[in-house]
Tab-separated table of C-alpha atoms (C1' of nucleotides) in Angstrom:
chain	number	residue	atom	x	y	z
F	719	UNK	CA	9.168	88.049	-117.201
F	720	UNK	CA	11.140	85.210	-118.730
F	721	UNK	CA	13.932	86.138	-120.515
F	722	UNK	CA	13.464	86.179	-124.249
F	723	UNK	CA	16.871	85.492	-125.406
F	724	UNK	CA	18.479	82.775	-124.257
F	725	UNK	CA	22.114	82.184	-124.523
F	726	UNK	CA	21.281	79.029	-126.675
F	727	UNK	CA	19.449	78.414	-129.498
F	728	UNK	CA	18.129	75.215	-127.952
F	729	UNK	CA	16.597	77.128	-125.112
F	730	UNK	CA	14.902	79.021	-127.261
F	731	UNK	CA	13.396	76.637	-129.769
F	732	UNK	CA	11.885	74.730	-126.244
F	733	UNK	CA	10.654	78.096	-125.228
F	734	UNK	CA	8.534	77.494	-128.471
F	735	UNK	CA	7.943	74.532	-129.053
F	736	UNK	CA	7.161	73.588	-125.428
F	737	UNK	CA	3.526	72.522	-124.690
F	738	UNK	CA	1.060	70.249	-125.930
F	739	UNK	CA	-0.374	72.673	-128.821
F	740	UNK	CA	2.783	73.658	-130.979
F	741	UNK	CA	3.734	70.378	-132.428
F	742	UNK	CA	-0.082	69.506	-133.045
F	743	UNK	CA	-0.796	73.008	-134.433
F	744	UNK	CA	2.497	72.325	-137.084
F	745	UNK	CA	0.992	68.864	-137.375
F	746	UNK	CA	-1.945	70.151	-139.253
F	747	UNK	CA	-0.758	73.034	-140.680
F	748	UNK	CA	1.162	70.594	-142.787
F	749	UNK	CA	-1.899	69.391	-144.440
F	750	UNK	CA	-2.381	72.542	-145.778
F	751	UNK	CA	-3.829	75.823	-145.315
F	752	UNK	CA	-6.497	76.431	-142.414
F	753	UNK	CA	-8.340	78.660	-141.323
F	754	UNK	CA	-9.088	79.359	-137.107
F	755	UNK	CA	-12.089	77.141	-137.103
F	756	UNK	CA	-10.874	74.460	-138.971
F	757	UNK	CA	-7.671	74.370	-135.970
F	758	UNK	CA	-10.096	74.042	-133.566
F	759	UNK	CA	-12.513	71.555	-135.559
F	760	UNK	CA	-9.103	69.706	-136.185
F	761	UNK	CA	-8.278	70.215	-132.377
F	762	UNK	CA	-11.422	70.489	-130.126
F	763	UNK	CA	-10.028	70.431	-127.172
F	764	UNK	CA	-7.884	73.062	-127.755
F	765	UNK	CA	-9.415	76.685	-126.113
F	766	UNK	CA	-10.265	79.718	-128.790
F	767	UNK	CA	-7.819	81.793	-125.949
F	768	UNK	CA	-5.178	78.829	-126.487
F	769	UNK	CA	-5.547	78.611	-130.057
F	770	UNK	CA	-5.189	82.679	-130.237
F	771	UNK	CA	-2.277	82.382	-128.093
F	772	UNK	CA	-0.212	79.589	-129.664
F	773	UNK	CA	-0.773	80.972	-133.159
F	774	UNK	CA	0.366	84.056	-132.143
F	775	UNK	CA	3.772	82.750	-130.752
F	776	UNK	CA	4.249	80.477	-133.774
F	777	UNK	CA	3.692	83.579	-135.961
F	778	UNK	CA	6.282	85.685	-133.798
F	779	UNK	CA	8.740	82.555	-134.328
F	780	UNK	CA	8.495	82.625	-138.248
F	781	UNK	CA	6.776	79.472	-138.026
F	782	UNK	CA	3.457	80.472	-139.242
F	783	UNK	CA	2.503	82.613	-141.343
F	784	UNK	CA	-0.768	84.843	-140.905
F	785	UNK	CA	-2.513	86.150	-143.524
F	786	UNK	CA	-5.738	87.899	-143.164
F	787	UNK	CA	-8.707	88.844	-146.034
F	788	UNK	CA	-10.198	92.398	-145.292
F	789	UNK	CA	-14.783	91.517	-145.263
F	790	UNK	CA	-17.254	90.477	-143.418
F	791	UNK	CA	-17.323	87.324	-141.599
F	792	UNK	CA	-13.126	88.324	-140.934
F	793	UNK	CA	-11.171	85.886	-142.525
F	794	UNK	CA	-7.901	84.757	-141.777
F	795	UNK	CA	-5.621	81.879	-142.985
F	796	UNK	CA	-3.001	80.181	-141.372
F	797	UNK	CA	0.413	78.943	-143.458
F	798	UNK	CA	3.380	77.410	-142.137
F	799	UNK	CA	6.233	79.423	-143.348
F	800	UNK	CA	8.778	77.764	-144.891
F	801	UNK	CA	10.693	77.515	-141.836
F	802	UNK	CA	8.003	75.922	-140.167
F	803	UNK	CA	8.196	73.265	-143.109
F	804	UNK	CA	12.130	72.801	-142.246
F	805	UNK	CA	10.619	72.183	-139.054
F	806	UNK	CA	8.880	69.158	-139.529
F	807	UNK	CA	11.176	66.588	-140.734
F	808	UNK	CA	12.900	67.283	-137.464
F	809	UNK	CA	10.143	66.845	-134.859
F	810	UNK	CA	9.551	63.564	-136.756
F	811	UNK	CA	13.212	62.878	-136.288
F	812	UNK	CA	12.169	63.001	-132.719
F	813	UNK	CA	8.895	61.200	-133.352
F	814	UNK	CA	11.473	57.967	-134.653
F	815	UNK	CA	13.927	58.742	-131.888
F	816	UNK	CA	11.572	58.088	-129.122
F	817	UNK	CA	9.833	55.130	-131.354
F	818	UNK	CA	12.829	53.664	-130.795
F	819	UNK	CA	13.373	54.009	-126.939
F	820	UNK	CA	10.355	53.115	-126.220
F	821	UNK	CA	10.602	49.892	-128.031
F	822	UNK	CA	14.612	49.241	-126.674
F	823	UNK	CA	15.962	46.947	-124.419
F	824	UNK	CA	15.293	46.259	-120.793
F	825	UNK	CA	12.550	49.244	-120.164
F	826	UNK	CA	12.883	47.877	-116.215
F	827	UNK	CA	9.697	48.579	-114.413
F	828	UNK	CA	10.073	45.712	-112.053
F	829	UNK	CA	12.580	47.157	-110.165
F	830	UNK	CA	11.063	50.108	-107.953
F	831	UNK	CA	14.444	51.078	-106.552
F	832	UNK	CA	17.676	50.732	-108.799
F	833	UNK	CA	20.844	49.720	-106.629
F	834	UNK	CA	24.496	49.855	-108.009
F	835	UNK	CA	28.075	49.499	-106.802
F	836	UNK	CA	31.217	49.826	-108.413
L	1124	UNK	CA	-4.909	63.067	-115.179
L	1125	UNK	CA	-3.173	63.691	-118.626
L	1126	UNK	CA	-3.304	60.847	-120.536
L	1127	UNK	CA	-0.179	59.363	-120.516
L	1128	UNK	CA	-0.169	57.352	-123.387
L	1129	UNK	CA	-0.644	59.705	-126.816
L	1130	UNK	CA	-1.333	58.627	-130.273
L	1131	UNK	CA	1.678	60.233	-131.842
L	1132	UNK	CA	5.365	59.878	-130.668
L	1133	UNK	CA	6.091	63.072	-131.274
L	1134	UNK	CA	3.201	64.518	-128.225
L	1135	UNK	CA	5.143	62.044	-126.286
L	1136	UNK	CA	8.353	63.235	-126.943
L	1137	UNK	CA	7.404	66.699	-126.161
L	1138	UNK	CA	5.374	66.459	-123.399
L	1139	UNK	CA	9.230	64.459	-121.588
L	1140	UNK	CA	11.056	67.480	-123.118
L	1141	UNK	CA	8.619	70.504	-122.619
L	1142	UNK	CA	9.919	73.193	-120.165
L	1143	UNK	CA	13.803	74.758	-119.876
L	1144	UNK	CA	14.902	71.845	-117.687
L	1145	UNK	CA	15.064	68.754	-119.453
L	1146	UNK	CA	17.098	70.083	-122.506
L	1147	UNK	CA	19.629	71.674	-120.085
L	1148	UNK	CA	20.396	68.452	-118.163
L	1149	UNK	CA	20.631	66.739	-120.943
L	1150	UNK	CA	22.891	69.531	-122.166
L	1151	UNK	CA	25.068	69.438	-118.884
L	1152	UNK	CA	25.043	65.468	-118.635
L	1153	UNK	CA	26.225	65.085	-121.975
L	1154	UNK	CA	29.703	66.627	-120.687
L	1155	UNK	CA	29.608	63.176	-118.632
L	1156	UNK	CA	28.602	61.712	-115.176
L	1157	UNK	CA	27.133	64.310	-112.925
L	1158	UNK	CA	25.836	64.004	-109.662
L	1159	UNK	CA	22.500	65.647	-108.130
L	1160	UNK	CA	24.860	68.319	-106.630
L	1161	UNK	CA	27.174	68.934	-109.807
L	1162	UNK	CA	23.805	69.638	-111.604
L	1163	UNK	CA	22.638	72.212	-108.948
L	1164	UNK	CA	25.771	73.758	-109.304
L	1165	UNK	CA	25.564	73.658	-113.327
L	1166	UNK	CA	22.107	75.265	-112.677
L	1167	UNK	CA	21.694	77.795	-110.189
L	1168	UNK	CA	18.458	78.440	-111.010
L	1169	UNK	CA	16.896	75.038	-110.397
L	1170	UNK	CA	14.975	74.257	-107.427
L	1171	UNK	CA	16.071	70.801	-106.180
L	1172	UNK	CA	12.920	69.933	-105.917
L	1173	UNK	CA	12.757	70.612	-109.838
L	1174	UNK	CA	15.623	69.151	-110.351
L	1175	UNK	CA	14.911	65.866	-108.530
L	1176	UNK	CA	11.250	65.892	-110.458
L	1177	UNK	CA	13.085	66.539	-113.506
L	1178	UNK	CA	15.849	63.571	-113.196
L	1179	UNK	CA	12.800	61.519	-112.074
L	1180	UNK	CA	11.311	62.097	-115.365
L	1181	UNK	CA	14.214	61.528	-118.092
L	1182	UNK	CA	14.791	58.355	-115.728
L	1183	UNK	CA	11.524	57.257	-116.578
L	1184	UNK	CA	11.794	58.034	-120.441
L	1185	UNK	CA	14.827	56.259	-120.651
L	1186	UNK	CA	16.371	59.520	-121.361
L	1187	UNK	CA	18.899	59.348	-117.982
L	1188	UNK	CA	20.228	56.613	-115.520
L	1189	UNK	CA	20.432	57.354	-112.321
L	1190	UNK	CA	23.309	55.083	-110.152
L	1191	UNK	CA	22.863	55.184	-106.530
L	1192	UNK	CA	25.784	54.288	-104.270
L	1193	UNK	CA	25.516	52.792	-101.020
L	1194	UNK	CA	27.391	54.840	-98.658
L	1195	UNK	CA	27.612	57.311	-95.781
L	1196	UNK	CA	27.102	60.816	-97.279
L	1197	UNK	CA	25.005	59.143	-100.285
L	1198	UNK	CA	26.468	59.099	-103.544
L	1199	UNK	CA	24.007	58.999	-106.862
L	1200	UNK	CA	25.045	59.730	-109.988
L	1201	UNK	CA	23.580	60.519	-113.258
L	1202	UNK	CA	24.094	59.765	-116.969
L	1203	UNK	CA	22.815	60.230	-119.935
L	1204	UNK	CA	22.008	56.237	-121.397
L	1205	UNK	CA	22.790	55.213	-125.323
L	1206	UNK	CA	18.877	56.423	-126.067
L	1207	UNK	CA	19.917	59.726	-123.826
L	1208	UNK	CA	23.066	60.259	-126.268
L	1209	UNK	CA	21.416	59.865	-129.574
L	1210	UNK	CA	18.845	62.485	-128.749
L	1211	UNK	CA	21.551	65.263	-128.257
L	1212	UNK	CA	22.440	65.475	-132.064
L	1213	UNK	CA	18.313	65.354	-132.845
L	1214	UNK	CA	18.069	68.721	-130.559
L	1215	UNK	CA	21.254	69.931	-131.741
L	1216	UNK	CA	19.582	69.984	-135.333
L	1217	UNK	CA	16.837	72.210	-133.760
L	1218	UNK	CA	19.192	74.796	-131.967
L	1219	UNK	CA	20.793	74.856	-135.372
L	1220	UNK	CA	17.348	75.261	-137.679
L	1221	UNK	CA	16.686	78.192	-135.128
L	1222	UNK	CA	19.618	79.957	-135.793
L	1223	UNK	CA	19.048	80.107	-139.593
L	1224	UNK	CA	15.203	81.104	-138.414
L	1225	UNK	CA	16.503	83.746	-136.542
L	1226	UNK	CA	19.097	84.961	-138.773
L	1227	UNK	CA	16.450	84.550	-142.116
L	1228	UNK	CA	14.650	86.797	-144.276
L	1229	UNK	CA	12.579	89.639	-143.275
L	1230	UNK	CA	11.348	89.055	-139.983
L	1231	UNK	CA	9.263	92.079	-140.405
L	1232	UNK	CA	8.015	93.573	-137.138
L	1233	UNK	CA	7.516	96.918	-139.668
L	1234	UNK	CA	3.767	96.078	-139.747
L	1235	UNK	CA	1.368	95.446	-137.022
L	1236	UNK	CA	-1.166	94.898	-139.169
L	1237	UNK	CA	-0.574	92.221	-142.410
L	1238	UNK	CA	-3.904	92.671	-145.114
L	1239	UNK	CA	-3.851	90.631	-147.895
L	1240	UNK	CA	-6.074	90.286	-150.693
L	1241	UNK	CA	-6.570	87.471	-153.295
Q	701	DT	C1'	27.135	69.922	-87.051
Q	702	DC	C1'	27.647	69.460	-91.727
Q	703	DG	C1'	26.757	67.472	-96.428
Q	704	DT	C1'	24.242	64.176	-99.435
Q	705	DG	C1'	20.017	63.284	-101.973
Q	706	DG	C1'	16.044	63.171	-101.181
Q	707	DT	C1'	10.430	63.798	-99.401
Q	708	DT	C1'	6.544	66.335	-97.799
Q	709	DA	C1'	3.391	70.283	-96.858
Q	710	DC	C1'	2.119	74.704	-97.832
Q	711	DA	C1'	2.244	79.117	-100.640
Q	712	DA	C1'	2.944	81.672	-104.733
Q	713	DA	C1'	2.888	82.093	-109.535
Q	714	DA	C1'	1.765	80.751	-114.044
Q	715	DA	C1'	-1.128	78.517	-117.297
Q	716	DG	C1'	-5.460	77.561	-118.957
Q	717	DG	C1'	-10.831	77.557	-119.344
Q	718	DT	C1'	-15.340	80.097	-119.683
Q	719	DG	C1'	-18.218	83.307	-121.152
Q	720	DC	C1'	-19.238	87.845	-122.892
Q	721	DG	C1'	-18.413	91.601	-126.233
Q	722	DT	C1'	-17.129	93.299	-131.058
Q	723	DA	C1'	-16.889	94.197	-136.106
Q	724	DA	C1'	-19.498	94.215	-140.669
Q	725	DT	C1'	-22.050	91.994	-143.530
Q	726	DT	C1'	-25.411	88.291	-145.263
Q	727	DT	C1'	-29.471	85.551	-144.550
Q	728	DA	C1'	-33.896	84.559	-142.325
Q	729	DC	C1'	-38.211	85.851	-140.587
Q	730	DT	C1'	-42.346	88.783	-140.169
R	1437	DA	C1'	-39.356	96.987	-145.452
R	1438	DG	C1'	-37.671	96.273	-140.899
R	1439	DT	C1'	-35.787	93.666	-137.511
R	1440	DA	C1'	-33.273	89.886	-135.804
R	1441	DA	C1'	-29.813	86.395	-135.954
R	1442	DA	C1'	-25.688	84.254	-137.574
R	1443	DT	C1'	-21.063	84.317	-138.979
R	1444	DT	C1'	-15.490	84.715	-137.949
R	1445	DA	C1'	-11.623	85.594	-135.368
R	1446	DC	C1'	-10.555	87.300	-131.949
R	1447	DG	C1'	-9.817	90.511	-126.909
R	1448	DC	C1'	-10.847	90.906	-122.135
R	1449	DA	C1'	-12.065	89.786	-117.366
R	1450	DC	C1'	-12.686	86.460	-114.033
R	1451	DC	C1'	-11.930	82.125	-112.017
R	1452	DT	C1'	-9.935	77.393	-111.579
R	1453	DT	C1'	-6.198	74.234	-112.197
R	1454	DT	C1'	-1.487	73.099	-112.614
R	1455	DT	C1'	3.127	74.003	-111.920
R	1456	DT	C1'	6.856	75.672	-109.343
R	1457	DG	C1'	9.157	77.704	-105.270
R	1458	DT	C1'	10.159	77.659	-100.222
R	1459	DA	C1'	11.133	75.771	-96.205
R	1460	DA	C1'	11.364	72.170	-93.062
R	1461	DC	C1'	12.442	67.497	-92.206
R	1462	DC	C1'	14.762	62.743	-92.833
R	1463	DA	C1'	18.834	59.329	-92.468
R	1464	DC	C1'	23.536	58.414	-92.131
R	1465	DG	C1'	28.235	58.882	-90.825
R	1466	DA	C1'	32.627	62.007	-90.585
DNA sequence: TCGTGGTTACAAAAAGGTGCGTAATTTACT
DNA sequence: AGTAAATTACGCACCTTTTTGTAACCACGA
């Protein structure tokens, strides 16, 4: 019973995007369109109850798009929207960001306890 | 045992950033120093356990730095760092590209069911 | 005794994995 | 010809794992 609407946008993009599975999902997607199986060939750790799951969210986001083909072995292909493709420049915004704390000055593990004074 | 160490900056990002805390305290902390009580107080709805976990974390990314005075009723207070600061305009971009999600075209909940056909 | 900023142990809740069932048709085998 | 099996994208039930909450405890000094 989480409350679906936050009072700020940034809550709610986290509620989304939170998780190891949305940005790896969009990752993909970007290549192209793909079907369920090929998610899970591109992902194979990822669960068929995960996959279902995540998709579905992304879908009620606007992020991906879900179209499916009426026949016999079901088919259904998965788009990002073109939201979702707004998206990505900015999670790779983030990808740089943290490239470049990770790589920044004095990353301190030596000291196991941090003392100042003023 | 999640491996802590991902191929892509962006999993890394988002597995510091996943859940409603860390966006929040960042959110708060960017409105200056704060200390562990002035953050409860922001939050009413954090555990401190969370909330110690959580500071723990963004610590460890770099994200926050955490001053501890020496003193009688302990004093510790938190910041956000340079890396810490230039992350707020990154998720700002994302609260923003939400808003236009939110507010785009035809976010049809009319039909359960989408059929296509090529 | 209270307030600060914690830690630890235990319990509850949430997230996630596994395996089975289903549809409707093609292909494979006998 | 008749039967069986495979395919695809799930839903559902059950169970395990992970996360989070709760409460108690700690030190120190006012």
């Amino acid at each position: 019973m989480k409350d679906l609407v936050s009072r700020c946008p940034i809550e709610e993009v986290m509620q989304i995007m939170s998780g190891r599975w949305p940005t790896l999902l969009i990752y993909y997607l970007k290549q192209g369109t793909k079907r369920f199986s090929d998610l899970r060939r591109d992902n194979p750790t990822i669960s068929h109850k995960m996959l279902t799951l995540e998709l579905r969210k992304l879908e009620d986001a606007g992020i991906v798009e879900r179209t499916e083909f009426e026949g016999y072995p079901l088919r259904v292909e998965y788009d990002l929207t073109s939201a979702g493709l707004k998206l990505v420049p900015l999670l790779d915004a983030l990808g740089n960001w943290w490239e470049t704390v990770e790589a920044g000055p004095a990353h301190a593990s030596t000291s196991p306890v941090k003392l100042s004074q003023k």
